[in-house]
mmCIF file of C-alpha atoms and ligand atoms in Angstrom:
data_model
loop_
_atom_site.group_PDB
_atom_site.id
_atom_site.type_symbol
_atom_site.label_atom_id
_atom_site.label_comp_id
_atom_site.label_asym_id
_atom_site.label_seq_id
_atom_site.Cartn_x
_atom_site.Cartn_y
_atom_site.Cartn_z
ATOM 1 C CA MET L 4 -29.812 60.453 -36.528
ATOM 2 C CA ARG L 5 -30.040 57.017 -38.149
ATOM 3 C CA VAL L 6 -33.049 55.041 -36.957
ATOM 4 C CA ASP L 7 -33.834 51.357 -37.497
ATOM 5 C CA LEU L 8 -37.364 50.915 -36.401
ATOM 6 C CA ALA L 9 -38.392 47.536 -35.006
ATOM 7 C CA ARG L 10 -40.218 45.491 -37.629
ATOM 8 C CA ASP L 11 -43.514 45.700 -35.670
ATOM 9 C CA LEU L 12 -43.391 49.441 -35.758
ATOM 10 C CA VAL L 13 -42.410 50.150 -39.401
ATOM 11 C CA GLU L 14 -45.995 50.179 -40.699
ATOM 12 C CA THR L 15 -47.477 52.015 -37.693
ATOM 13 C CA ALA L 16 -48.313 55.727 -37.681
ATOM 14 C CA GLU L 17 -46.614 56.146 -34.225
ATOM 15 C CA GLY L 18 -43.396 54.383 -35.494
ATOM 16 C CA GLN L 19 -43.241 56.475 -38.609
ATOM 17 C CA ARG L 20 -43.849 59.752 -36.825
ATOM 18 C CA ALA L 21 -41.247 58.822 -34.142
ATOM 19 C CA GLU L 22 -38.726 58.088 -36.915
ATOM 20 C CA GLU L 23 -39.408 61.345 -38.731
ATOM 21 C CA ILE L 24 -38.772 63.326 -35.558
ATOM 22 C CA LEU L 25 -35.751 61.276 -34.482
ATOM 23 C CA ARG L 26 -34.075 61.623 -37.848
ATOM 24 C CA ARG L 27 -33.932 65.386 -37.369
ATOM 25 C CA CYS L 28 -31.837 65.189 -34.212
ATOM 26 C CA VAL L 29 -28.090 65.533 -34.922
ATOM 27 C CA HIS L 30 -27.229 64.862 -31.240
ATOM 28 C CA CYS L 31 -25.389 68.157 -30.840
ATOM 29 C CA GLY L 32 -26.585 68.502 -27.217
ATOM 30 C CA PHE L 33 -27.348 72.237 -27.431
ATOM 31 C CA CYS L 34 -30.688 71.338 -25.812
ATOM 32 C CA ASN L 35 -29.038 70.059 -22.656
ATOM 33 C CA ALA L 36 -27.915 73.562 -21.842
ATOM 34 C CA THR L 37 -31.490 74.810 -21.290
ATOM 35 C CA CYS L 38 -32.992 71.677 -19.724
ATOM 36 C CA PRO L 39 -33.952 72.250 -16.096
ATOM 37 C CA THR L 40 -33.560 68.565 -15.029
ATOM 38 C CA TYR L 41 -30.211 68.242 -16.768
ATOM 39 C CA ASN L 42 -29.038 71.402 -14.992
ATOM 40 C CA LEU L 43 -30.298 70.127 -11.712
ATOM 41 C CA LEU L 44 -29.081 66.468 -11.907
ATOM 42 C CA GLY L 45 -26.218 66.640 -14.384
ATOM 43 C CA ASP L 46 -27.147 63.242 -15.773
ATOM 44 C CA GLU L 47 -27.188 62.833 -19.611
ATOM 45 C CA LEU L 48 -30.324 60.605 -19.280
ATOM 46 C CA ASP L 49 -32.065 63.424 -17.504
ATOM 47 C CA GLY L 50 -31.534 65.786 -20.430
ATOM 48 C CA PRO L 51 -33.388 65.924 -23.786
ATOM 49 C CA ARG L 52 -30.638 64.286 -25.811
ATOM 50 C CA GLY L 53 -30.463 61.322 -23.427
ATOM 51 C CA ARG L 54 -34.226 60.974 -23.343
ATOM 52 C CA ILE L 55 -34.291 61.039 -27.111
ATOM 53 C CA TYR L 56 -31.817 58.136 -27.166
ATOM 54 C CA LEU L 57 -34.011 56.262 -24.645
ATOM 55 C CA ILE L 58 -37.087 56.705 -26.824
ATOM 56 C CA LYS L 59 -35.111 55.650 -29.928
ATOM 57 C CA GLY L 60 -33.951 52.614 -28.132
ATOM 58 C CA MET L 61 -37.499 51.566 -27.388
ATOM 59 C CA PHE L 62 -38.756 52.116 -30.908
ATOM 60 C CA GLU L 63 -35.774 50.092 -32.290
ATOM 61 C CA SER L 64 -36.093 47.179 -29.858
ATOM 62 C CA ALA L 65 -39.933 47.233 -29.455
ATOM 63 C CA GLU L 66 -39.364 46.686 -25.775
ATOM 64 C CA VAL L 67 -40.397 48.823 -22.889
ATOM 65 C CA ASP L 68 -37.321 50.040 -21.033
ATOM 66 C CA GLU L 69 -37.649 50.764 -17.315
ATOM 67 C CA ASP L 70 -34.769 53.320 -17.518
ATOM 68 C CA ALA L 71 -36.791 55.122 -20.171
ATOM 69 C CA ARG L 72 -39.823 55.077 -17.953
ATOM 70 C CA PHE L 73 -37.863 56.482 -15.032
ATOM 71 C CA HIS L 74 -36.183 59.303 -16.951
ATOM 72 C CA LEU L 75 -39.215 60.240 -19.078
ATOM 73 C CA ASP L 76 -41.188 60.481 -15.864
ATOM 74 C CA ARG L 77 -38.711 63.020 -14.569
ATOM 75 C CA CYS L 78 -39.148 65.189 -17.686
ATOM 76 C CA LEU L 79 -41.183 68.244 -17.032
ATOM 77 C CA THR L 80 -42.697 68.509 -20.551
ATOM 78 C CA CYS L 81 -41.535 72.112 -20.406
ATOM 79 C CA ARG L 82 -40.311 71.941 -24.031
ATOM 80 C CA ASN L 83 -37.478 74.442 -23.330
ATOM 81 C CA CYS L 84 -35.307 72.045 -25.399
ATOM 82 C CA GLU L 85 -37.618 72.544 -28.403
ATOM 83 C CA THR L 86 -37.065 76.315 -28.297
ATOM 84 C CA THR L 87 -33.319 75.756 -28.171
ATOM 85 C CA CYS L 88 -32.902 73.055 -30.738
ATOM 86 C CA PRO L 89 -31.365 74.335 -34.045
ATOM 87 C CA SER L 90 -32.768 71.311 -35.993
ATOM 88 C CA GLY L 91 -36.388 71.699 -35.178
ATOM 89 C CA VAL L 92 -36.759 68.405 -33.286
ATOM 90 C CA GLU L 93 -40.336 68.297 -31.984
ATOM 91 C CA TYR L 94 -39.420 66.858 -28.562
ATOM 92 C CA GLY L 95 -42.792 67.363 -27.004
ATOM 93 C CA GLU L 96 -44.526 65.186 -29.578
ATOM 94 C CA LEU L 97 -41.731 62.566 -29.394
ATOM 95 C CA LEU L 98 -42.052 62.496 -25.621
ATOM 96 C CA GLU L 99 -45.842 61.982 -26.039
ATOM 97 C CA LEU L 100 -45.121 59.053 -28.341
ATOM 98 C CA GLY L 101 -42.604 57.541 -25.949
ATOM 99 C CA ARG L 102 -44.868 57.912 -22.993
ATOM 100 C CA ASN L 103 -47.854 56.462 -24.884
ATOM 101 C CA TYR L 104 -45.667 53.552 -25.994
ATOM 102 C CA ILE L 105 -44.729 52.753 -22.376
ATOM 103 C CA HIS L 106 -48.198 53.080 -21.019
ATOM 104 C CA ASP L 107 -49.901 51.056 -23.764
ATOM 105 C CA ARG L 108 -47.501 48.117 -23.322
ATOM 106 C CA ALA L 109 -46.551 48.086 -19.670
ATOM 107 C CA PRO L 110 -48.840 50.396 -17.698
ATOM 108 C CA VAL L 111 -47.762 51.263 -14.205
ATOM 109 C CA SER L 112 -49.654 53.813 -12.152
ATOM 110 C CA THR L 113 -49.070 54.907 -8.610
ATOM 111 C CA LEU L 114 -51.998 55.321 -6.325
ATOM 112 C CA LEU L 115 -51.416 59.167 -6.270
ATOM 113 C CA GLU L 116 -51.374 59.288 -10.031
ATOM 114 C CA ARG L 117 -54.618 57.306 -10.279
ATOM 115 C CA ILE L 118 -56.258 59.543 -7.695
ATOM 116 C CA LEU L 119 -55.110 62.683 -9.595
ATOM 117 C CA LEU L 120 -56.386 61.366 -12.925
ATOM 118 C CA TRP L 121 -59.752 60.460 -11.330
ATOM 119 C CA ILE L 122 -60.252 63.847 -9.709
ATOM 120 C CA VAL L 123 -58.565 66.674 -11.476
ATOM 121 C CA PRO L 124 -60.130 66.521 -14.888
ATOM 122 C CA TYR L 125 -63.674 66.489 -13.405
ATOM 123 C CA TYR L 126 -64.638 69.904 -12.155
ATOM 124 C CA ARG L 127 -67.282 68.745 -9.636
ATOM 125 C CA ARG L 128 -64.983 66.160 -8.100
ATOM 126 C CA LEU L 129 -62.145 68.638 -7.935
ATOM 127 C CA ARG L 130 -64.312 71.407 -6.468
ATOM 128 C CA PHE L 131 -65.529 69.006 -3.715
ATOM 129 C CA MET L 132 -61.939 67.872 -2.962
ATOM 130 C CA VAL L 133 -60.721 71.458 -2.907
ATOM 131 C CA ARG L 134 -63.420 72.460 -0.448
ATOM 132 C CA PHE L 135 -62.851 69.424 1.757
ATOM 133 C CA GLY L 136 -59.047 69.766 1.413
ATOM 134 C CA ARG L 137 -59.121 73.377 2.597
ATOM 135 C CA MET L 138 -60.859 72.379 5.804
ATOM 136 C CA VAL L 139 -58.098 69.883 6.605
ATOM 137 C CA ARG L 140 -55.194 71.330 4.728
ATOM 138 C CA TRP L 141 -52.869 71.647 7.731
ATOM 139 C CA PHE L 142 -52.712 67.836 7.778
ATOM 140 C CA ALA L 143 -52.086 67.462 4.040
ATOM 141 C CA PRO L 144 -48.611 66.621 2.641
ATOM 142 C CA LYS L 145 -46.672 69.718 1.685
ATOM 143 C CA PRO L 146 -47.018 69.440 -2.126
ATOM 144 C CA LEU L 147 -50.809 69.166 -1.737
ATOM 145 C CA LYS L 148 -51.059 71.944 0.852
ATOM 146 C CA ARG L 149 -49.732 74.361 -1.720
ATOM 147 C CA MET L 150 -52.636 73.508 -4.107
ATOM 148 C CA LEU L 151 -55.170 74.395 -1.400
ATOM 149 C CA GLN L 152 -54.503 78.004 -0.546
ATOM 150 C CA PRO L 153 -57.850 79.790 0.106
ATOM 151 C CA ILE L 154 -59.136 81.959 -2.660
ATOM 152 C CA ARG L 155 -62.139 84.234 -3.185
ATOM 153 C CA ALA L 156 -65.199 82.478 -4.645
ATOM 154 C CA SER L 157 -66.763 84.062 -7.709
ATOM 155 C CA HIS L 158 -69.232 83.402 -10.461
ATOM 156 C CA ILE L 159 -69.222 84.281 -14.071
ATOM 157 C CA ALA L 160 -72.653 84.783 -15.495
ATOM 158 C CA CYS L 161 -73.451 82.711 -18.594
ATOM 159 C CA GLY L 162 -74.492 85.024 -21.385
ATOM 160 C CA SER L 163 -75.936 84.201 -24.841
ATOM 161 C CA ASP L 164 -75.227 85.968 -28.098
ATOM 162 C CA ALA L 165 -71.488 85.983 -27.304
ATOM 163 C CA SER L 166 -68.635 86.780 -29.596
ATOM 164 C CA VAL L 167 -66.004 85.425 -27.231
ATOM 165 C CA THR L 168 -66.067 82.238 -25.180
ATOM 166 C CA LEU L 169 -63.853 82.178 -22.132
ATOM 167 C CA LEU L 170 -62.404 78.744 -21.437
ATOM 168 C CA GLN L 171 -62.533 78.046 -17.753
ATOM 169 C CA GLY L 172 -60.167 75.171 -17.295
ATOM 170 C CA CYS L 173 -60.931 72.592 -14.637
ATOM 171 C CA ALA L 174 -58.124 73.447 -12.178
ATOM 172 C CA GLN L 175 -58.458 77.180 -12.636
ATOM 173 C CA ARG L 176 -62.249 77.087 -12.213
ATOM 174 C CA ALA L 177 -61.934 75.210 -9.018
ATOM 175 C CA LEU L 178 -58.792 76.930 -7.519
ATOM 176 C CA THR L 179 -58.578 80.508 -8.883
ATOM 177 C CA PRO L 180 -62.052 81.361 -10.416
ATOM 178 C CA GLU L 181 -61.475 85.070 -9.696
ATOM 179 C CA VAL L 182 -58.992 85.182 -12.587
ATOM 180 C CA ASN L 183 -61.613 84.481 -15.333
ATOM 181 C CA GLN L 184 -64.218 86.600 -13.434
ATOM 182 C CA HIS L 185 -61.767 89.558 -13.691
ATOM 183 C CA ILE L 186 -60.991 88.928 -17.371
ATOM 184 C CA ALA L 187 -64.797 88.729 -18.102
ATOM 185 C CA ASP L 188 -65.293 92.025 -16.273
ATOM 186 C CA LEU L 189 -62.438 93.657 -18.201
ATOM 187 C CA LEU L 190 -63.887 92.561 -21.504
ATOM 188 C CA ARG L 191 -67.511 93.501 -20.723
ATOM 189 C CA ALA L 192 -66.381 96.908 -19.630
ATOM 190 C CA ARG L 193 -64.993 97.167 -23.181
ATOM 191 C CA ASP L 194 -68.271 96.022 -24.825
ATOM 192 C CA VAL L 195 -67.108 92.535 -25.630
ATOM 193 C CA ASN L 196 -69.775 89.906 -25.280
ATOM 194 C CA VAL L 197 -68.340 87.144 -23.164
ATOM 195 C CA LYS L 198 -69.729 83.677 -22.690
ATOM 196 C CA VAL L 199 -68.694 80.722 -20.540
ATOM 197 C CA ILE L 200 -69.992 77.206 -21.145
ATOM 198 C CA ALA L 201 -71.199 75.895 -17.758
ATOM 199 C CA SER L 202 -70.765 72.276 -18.784
ATOM 200 C CA GLU L 203 -67.127 72.720 -19.966
ATOM 201 C CA ARG L 204 -65.081 69.621 -19.178
ATOM 202 C CA CYS L 205 -61.343 68.836 -19.084
ATOM 203 C CA CYS L 206 -59.295 69.599 -22.192
ATOM 204 C CA GLY L 207 -57.433 66.253 -21.879
ATOM 205 C CA GLY L 208 -54.008 67.799 -21.098
ATOM 206 C CA LEU L 209 -53.401 65.933 -17.916
ATOM 207 C CA HIS L 210 -53.970 62.497 -19.451
ATOM 208 C CA LEU L 211 -51.948 63.426 -22.508
ATOM 209 C CA HIS L 212 -48.872 64.234 -20.370
ATOM 210 C CA ARG L 213 -49.235 60.986 -18.482
ATOM 211 C CA GLY L 214 -49.218 58.907 -21.685
ATOM 212 C CA ARG L 215 -52.883 58.067 -21.462
ATOM 213 C CA HIS L 216 -53.494 58.677 -25.146
ATOM 214 C CA GLU L 217 -56.907 56.954 -25.450
ATOM 215 C CA GLN L 218 -58.365 58.713 -22.413
ATOM 216 C CA ALA L 219 -56.843 62.013 -23.471
ATOM 217 C CA LEU L 220 -58.533 61.719 -26.936
ATOM 218 C CA HIS L 221 -61.832 60.813 -25.210
ATOM 219 C CA HIS L 222 -61.650 63.977 -23.100
ATOM 220 C CA MET L 223 -60.716 66.076 -26.114
ATOM 221 C CA SER L 224 -63.560 64.790 -28.284
ATOM 222 C CA SER L 225 -66.040 65.554 -25.533
ATOM 223 C CA TYR L 226 -64.540 69.024 -25.046
ATOM 224 C CA VAL L 227 -64.898 69.808 -28.795
ATOM 225 C CA LYS L 228 -68.504 68.512 -28.828
ATOM 226 C CA GLU L 229 -69.372 70.597 -25.747
ATOM 227 C CA LEU L 230 -67.673 73.837 -26.717
ATOM 228 C CA TYR L 231 -67.320 74.182 -30.475
ATOM 229 C CA ASP L 232 -69.852 76.376 -32.031
ATOM 230 C CA GLU L 233 -69.294 77.687 -35.589
ATOM 231 C CA THR L 234 -70.734 81.140 -34.700
ATOM 232 C CA THR L 235 -68.163 81.745 -31.956
ATOM 233 C CA GLU L 236 -65.170 83.536 -33.491
ATOM 234 C CA THR L 237 -62.777 83.431 -30.533
ATOM 235 C CA TYR L 238 -62.134 81.174 -27.559
ATOM 236 C CA LEU L 239 -59.839 82.659 -24.902
ATOM 237 C CA SER L 240 -57.669 80.708 -22.549
ATOM 238 C CA SER L 241 -56.136 82.296 -19.471
ATOM 239 C CA ALA L 242 -54.481 79.090 -18.237
ATOM 240 C CA SER L 243 -51.624 78.518 -20.604
ATOM 241 C CA GLY L 244 -51.447 74.850 -19.709
ATOM 242 C CA CYS L 245 -54.953 74.379 -21.175
ATOM 243 C CA GLY L 246 -54.405 76.748 -24.054
ATOM 244 C CA VAL L 247 -51.370 74.798 -25.311
ATOM 245 C CA THR L 248 -53.429 71.650 -25.463
ATOM 246 C CA VAL L 249 -56.451 73.124 -27.125
ATOM 247 C CA LYS L 250 -54.285 74.819 -29.718
ATOM 248 C CA ASP L 251 -52.930 71.372 -30.582
ATOM 249 C CA TYR L 252 -56.317 69.711 -31.129
ATOM 250 C CA GLY L 253 -55.898 69.822 -34.954
ATOM 251 C CA ARG L 254 -52.914 67.521 -34.808
ATOM 252 C CA LEU L 255 -54.315 65.369 -32.015
ATOM 253 C CA LEU L 256 -57.884 64.868 -33.256
ATOM 254 C CA GLY L 257 -57.702 65.836 -36.842
ATOM 255 C CA THR L 258 -61.488 66.603 -37.300
ATOM 256 C CA THR L 259 -62.753 69.816 -38.959
ATOM 257 C CA GLU L 260 -64.367 70.936 -35.609
ATOM 258 C CA ALA L 261 -61.197 70.277 -33.683
ATOM 259 C CA ASN L 262 -59.137 72.199 -36.252
ATOM 260 C CA GLU L 263 -61.534 75.121 -36.110
ATOM 261 C CA LEU L 264 -61.570 75.180 -32.304
ATOM 262 C CA ALA L 265 -57.762 75.086 -32.191
ATOM 263 C CA ASP L 266 -57.501 77.884 -34.770
ATOM 264 C CA ARG L 267 -59.897 80.052 -32.925
ATOM 265 C CA THR L 268 -58.319 79.641 -29.546
ATOM 266 C CA LEU L 269 -56.080 82.440 -28.318
ATOM 267 C CA ASP L 270 -54.213 82.988 -25.177
ATOM 268 C CA VAL L 271 -55.854 85.904 -23.393
ATOM 269 C CA SER L 272 -52.733 88.002 -23.979
ATOM 270 C CA GLU L 273 -53.186 87.716 -27.698
ATOM 271 C CA TYR L 274 -56.636 89.266 -27.314
ATOM 272 C CA LEU L 275 -56.082 91.798 -24.554
ATOM 273 C CA HIS L 276 -53.071 93.469 -26.213
ATOM 274 C CA GLY L 277 -55.474 95.485 -28.382
ATOM 275 C CA PHE L 278 -56.962 97.311 -25.387
ATOM 276 C CA THR L 279 -55.646 99.851 -22.894
ATOM 277 C CA PHE L 280 -55.873 99.426 -19.060
ATOM 278 C CA GLU L 281 -54.972 101.220 -15.936
ATOM 279 C CA ARG L 282 -52.299 100.219 -13.463
ATOM 280 C CA HIS L 283 -53.223 99.185 -9.952
ATOM 281 C CA PRO L 284 -52.241 102.230 -7.860
ATOM 282 C CA ASN L 285 -50.529 100.206 -5.117
ATOM 283 C CA ILE L 286 -48.423 98.067 -7.375
ATOM 284 C CA GLN L 287 -45.462 99.271 -9.425
ATOM 285 C CA ARG L 288 -42.686 96.667 -9.768
ATOM 286 C CA VAL L 289 -43.562 93.273 -11.225
ATOM 287 C CA ALA L 290 -41.502 90.141 -11.580
ATOM 288 C CA LEU L 291 -42.885 88.158 -14.384
ATOM 289 C CA HIS L 292 -42.729 84.448 -14.766
ATOM 290 C CA ILE L 293 -43.820 83.281 -18.208
ATOM 291 C CA PRO L 294 -45.002 79.661 -18.028
ATOM 292 C CA CYS L 295 -43.268 77.120 -20.232
ATOM 293 C CA THR L 296 -46.588 76.240 -21.826
ATOM 294 C CA LEU L 297 -46.781 79.853 -23.045
ATOM 295 C CA GLN L 298 -43.175 80.648 -24.009
ATOM 296 C CA HIS L 299 -42.058 77.189 -25.269
ATOM 297 C CA GLY L 300 -45.470 75.496 -25.935
ATOM 298 C CA GLN L 301 -47.418 78.321 -27.517
ATOM 299 C CA ARG L 302 -44.273 80.316 -28.575
ATOM 300 C CA ILE L 303 -45.740 83.577 -27.216
ATOM 301 C CA GLN L 304 -42.855 85.745 -26.098
ATOM 302 C CA GLY L 305 -42.833 89.424 -25.154
ATOM 303 C CA LEU L 306 -46.596 90.009 -25.372
ATOM 304 C CA ILE L 307 -47.468 90.132 -21.687
ATOM 305 C CA GLU L 308 -44.416 92.201 -21.113
ATOM 306 C CA ARG L 309 -45.568 94.778 -23.624
ATOM 307 C CA ILE L 310 -49.146 94.919 -22.183
ATOM 308 C CA LEU L 311 -47.944 95.416 -18.638
ATOM 309 C CA GLU L 312 -45.363 98.077 -19.574
ATOM 310 C CA LYS L 313 -47.960 99.861 -21.678
ATOM 311 C CA THR L 314 -50.185 99.896 -18.603
ATOM 312 C CA GLY L 315 -47.498 101.554 -16.588
ATOM 313 C CA TYR L 316 -45.863 98.681 -14.644
ATOM 314 C CA GLU L 317 -42.126 98.433 -14.188
ATOM 315 C CA LEU L 318 -40.888 94.894 -14.955
ATOM 316 C CA VAL L 319 -37.912 93.980 -12.883
ATOM 317 C CA PRO L 320 -35.134 91.860 -14.421
ATOM 318 C CA VAL L 321 -35.538 88.144 -13.827
ATOM 319 C CA ARG L 322 -32.614 85.770 -14.372
ATOM 320 C CA ASP L 323 -33.189 82.445 -16.202
ATOM 321 C CA GLY L 324 -36.647 83.449 -17.187
ATOM 322 C CA HIS L 325 -36.712 80.512 -19.671
ATOM 323 C CA LEU L 326 -36.516 77.868 -16.945
ATOM 324 C CA CYS L 327 -39.426 75.960 -15.519
ATOM 325 C CA CYS L 328 -40.624 76.660 -11.997
ATOM 326 C CA GLY L 329 -41.241 72.915 -11.344
ATOM 327 C CA SER L 330 -45.036 73.053 -11.317
ATOM 328 C CA ALA L 331 -45.615 71.371 -14.751
ATOM 329 C CA GLY L 332 -49.127 69.972 -14.325
ATOM 330 C CA SER L 333 -49.069 66.953 -11.963
ATOM 331 C CA TYR L 334 -45.222 67.063 -11.722
ATOM 332 C CA SER L 335 -45.291 69.025 -8.433
ATOM 333 C CA LEU L 336 -47.150 66.115 -6.830
ATOM 334 C CA LEU L 337 -45.671 63.156 -8.631
ATOM 335 C CA GLN L 338 -42.031 64.354 -8.549
ATOM 336 C CA ALA L 339 -42.234 66.489 -5.414
ATOM 337 C CA GLU L 340 -38.575 66.575 -4.523
ATOM 338 C CA LEU L 341 -37.301 67.735 -7.898
ATOM 339 C CA SER L 342 -40.180 70.139 -8.257
ATOM 340 C CA GLU L 343 -39.326 71.734 -4.922
ATOM 341 C CA GLN L 344 -35.730 72.241 -5.919
ATOM 342 C CA LEU L 345 -36.741 73.870 -9.109
ATOM 343 C CA LEU L 346 -39.189 76.080 -7.166
ATOM 344 C CA ASP L 347 -36.444 77.246 -4.839
ATOM 345 C CA ARG L 348 -34.164 78.208 -7.680
ATOM 346 C CA LYS L 349 -36.951 79.994 -9.510
ATOM 347 C CA LEU L 350 -37.960 81.964 -6.469
ATOM 348 C CA VAL L 351 -34.429 83.253 -5.851
ATOM 349 C CA CYS L 352 -34.479 84.681 -9.380
ATOM 350 C CA LEU L 353 -37.964 86.113 -9.104
ATOM 351 C CA GLU L 354 -37.534 87.702 -5.744
ATOM 352 C CA GLU L 355 -33.955 89.100 -5.958
ATOM 353 C CA SER L 356 -35.069 92.524 -7.302
ATOM 354 C CA ALA L 357 -37.685 92.848 -4.492
ATOM 355 C CA PRO L 358 -40.806 93.198 -6.671
ATOM 356 C CA ASP L 359 -44.209 94.255 -5.339
ATOM 357 C CA VAL L 360 -45.761 91.164 -6.870
ATOM 358 C CA ILE L 361 -44.818 88.109 -8.986
ATOM 359 C CA ALA L 362 -47.108 87.632 -11.944
ATOM 360 C CA THR L 363 -47.668 84.590 -14.108
ATOM 361 C CA ALA L 364 -50.093 83.122 -16.598
ATOM 362 C CA ASN L 365 -51.046 79.683 -15.557
ATOM 363 C CA VAL L 366 -52.932 78.474 -12.498
ATOM 364 C CA GLY L 367 -50.405 75.683 -11.686
ATOM 365 C CA CYS L 368 -47.468 78.070 -11.754
ATOM 366 C CA GLN L 369 -49.346 80.567 -9.614
ATOM 367 C CA LEU L 370 -50.160 78.174 -6.874
ATOM 368 C CA HIS L 371 -46.812 76.498 -6.978
ATOM 369 C CA LEU L 372 -44.845 79.811 -6.761
ATOM 370 C CA ASN L 373 -47.232 81.099 -4.143
ATOM 371 C CA SER L 374 -46.579 78.101 -1.873
ATOM 372 C CA GLY L 375 -42.913 79.138 -1.312
ATOM 373 C CA SER L 376 -42.911 82.856 -1.960
ATOM 374 C CA SER L 377 -43.066 85.627 0.581
ATOM 375 C CA THR L 378 -44.138 87.927 -2.300
ATOM 376 C CA ARG L 379 -47.773 87.711 -3.490
ATOM 377 C CA VAL L 380 -48.197 85.786 -6.712
ATOM 378 C CA VAL L 381 -51.050 86.761 -9.099
ATOM 379 C CA HIS L 382 -52.279 85.976 -12.534
ATOM 380 C CA TRP L 383 -50.904 88.845 -14.721
ATOM 381 C CA ALA L 384 -54.353 89.765 -16.087
ATOM 382 C CA THR L 385 -55.567 90.619 -12.578
ATOM 383 C CA LEU L 386 -53.034 93.565 -12.702
ATOM 384 C CA LEU L 387 -55.077 95.207 -15.381
ATOM 385 C CA ARG L 388 -57.843 97.601 -14.344
HETATM 386 S S1 LIG Q 409 -32.761 67.708 -29.897
HETATM 387 FE FE1 LIG Q 409 -31.840 69.313 -31.193
HETATM 388 S S2 LIG Q 409 -30.435 70.384 -29.788
HETATM 389 FE FE2 LIG Q 409 -30.915 68.360 -28.843
HETATM 390 S S3 LIG Q 409 -29.331 66.984 -29.491
HETATM 391 FE FE3 LIG Q 409 -31.015 66.780 -30.968
HETATM 392 S S4 LIG Q 409 -30.523 68.242 -32.605
HETATM 393 FE FE4 LIG Q 409 -29.259 68.781 -30.865
HETATM 394 S S1 LIG Q 410 -39.099 69.051 -21.883
HETATM 395 FE FE1 LIG Q 410 -37.962 70.336 -20.357
HETATM 396 S S2 LIG Q 410 -37.351 68.915 -18.788
HETATM 397 FE FE2 LIG Q 410 -38.023 67.694 -20.594
HETATM 398 S S3 LIG Q 410 -36.126 67.279 -21.671
HETATM 399 FE FE3 LIG Q 410 -37.036 69.181 -22.551
HETATM 400 S S4 LIG Q 410 -36.057 70.844 -21.462
HETATM 401 FE FE4 LIG Q 410 -35.640 68.955 -20.242
#
């Protein structure tokens, strides 16, 4: 694709990177076929090719385009289009550049978005709000109610002398702490020394996806400072939304420590596949929803399936497994209507073979699916015994 960058942007790193990515696009439109919002709305501007044109237009005119803001806000950042693209267009990074461009020059934030960005990345604030919200959840709006399903409290002891650090994730730590507790128990039973860092903060993913580049980098730098320790060989993430961000720290921060932390971070499936487990006796048939951040973001495909099958579970067929469930970080709250339509479609696919449970690999997807499903939704690692 031919690109004529605006004069102001020719010498900038963001302009040059955007041009490099844009040039790879041959506007074939293959990506539209797997885009959930294009499938739902049928509008070219709500598909990846249309959004790419909108971003191109902004970088060529050096003007913020309100159409671009509207349609980029409706993008899930699921990166399904990246998996489909035959030309290797890094759509996720281009979207990040487009959103940053809009936010830097003409910031607009809804009250809900400001509240989310003020609460979610801060564990103590989030924990307080979750506890308070659970007491009054019947009065909360529907999208918020689904985030507030009661869960069992748990605590992971902080150990020293650890070979593995378990990343807690701010949302997961507040909303489903039993997942990491279970993973820590599994690992300790297999003689792995597991550590958690009590002062762990937000990885910066939420700000990154909302185009708040400066604040995202600030969170990321603090995260590296707090967590990186050259003697720790492996960092494990069980929330794929956090894992995909931390694995990208090398590109985003570019420091030696950030590179090291990114290189040493694994999704928990990449670590657990070396062990054997027992099946839960009351559960046999599992419908698996692999989050976009795992299959498209981290490009991990087939690994959880192999672990569960090796453990003795039967994986039921799931149509359109590549499509997003509509959770997508803050999307379920900020684009509630579209998110709910995607959820309904996803649940039809997950429930049509009547599984015993639905399993997934990210806290956001778990809560989102659970809010509309009559089948129990769990983190896949909690099926391992
Ligand atoms: S992003 Fe890839 S698949 Fe989509 S139009 Fe461009 S080249 Fe084609
Ligand atoms: S990231 Fe997902 S929603 Fe956004 S354009 Fe790509 S496929 Fe569509």
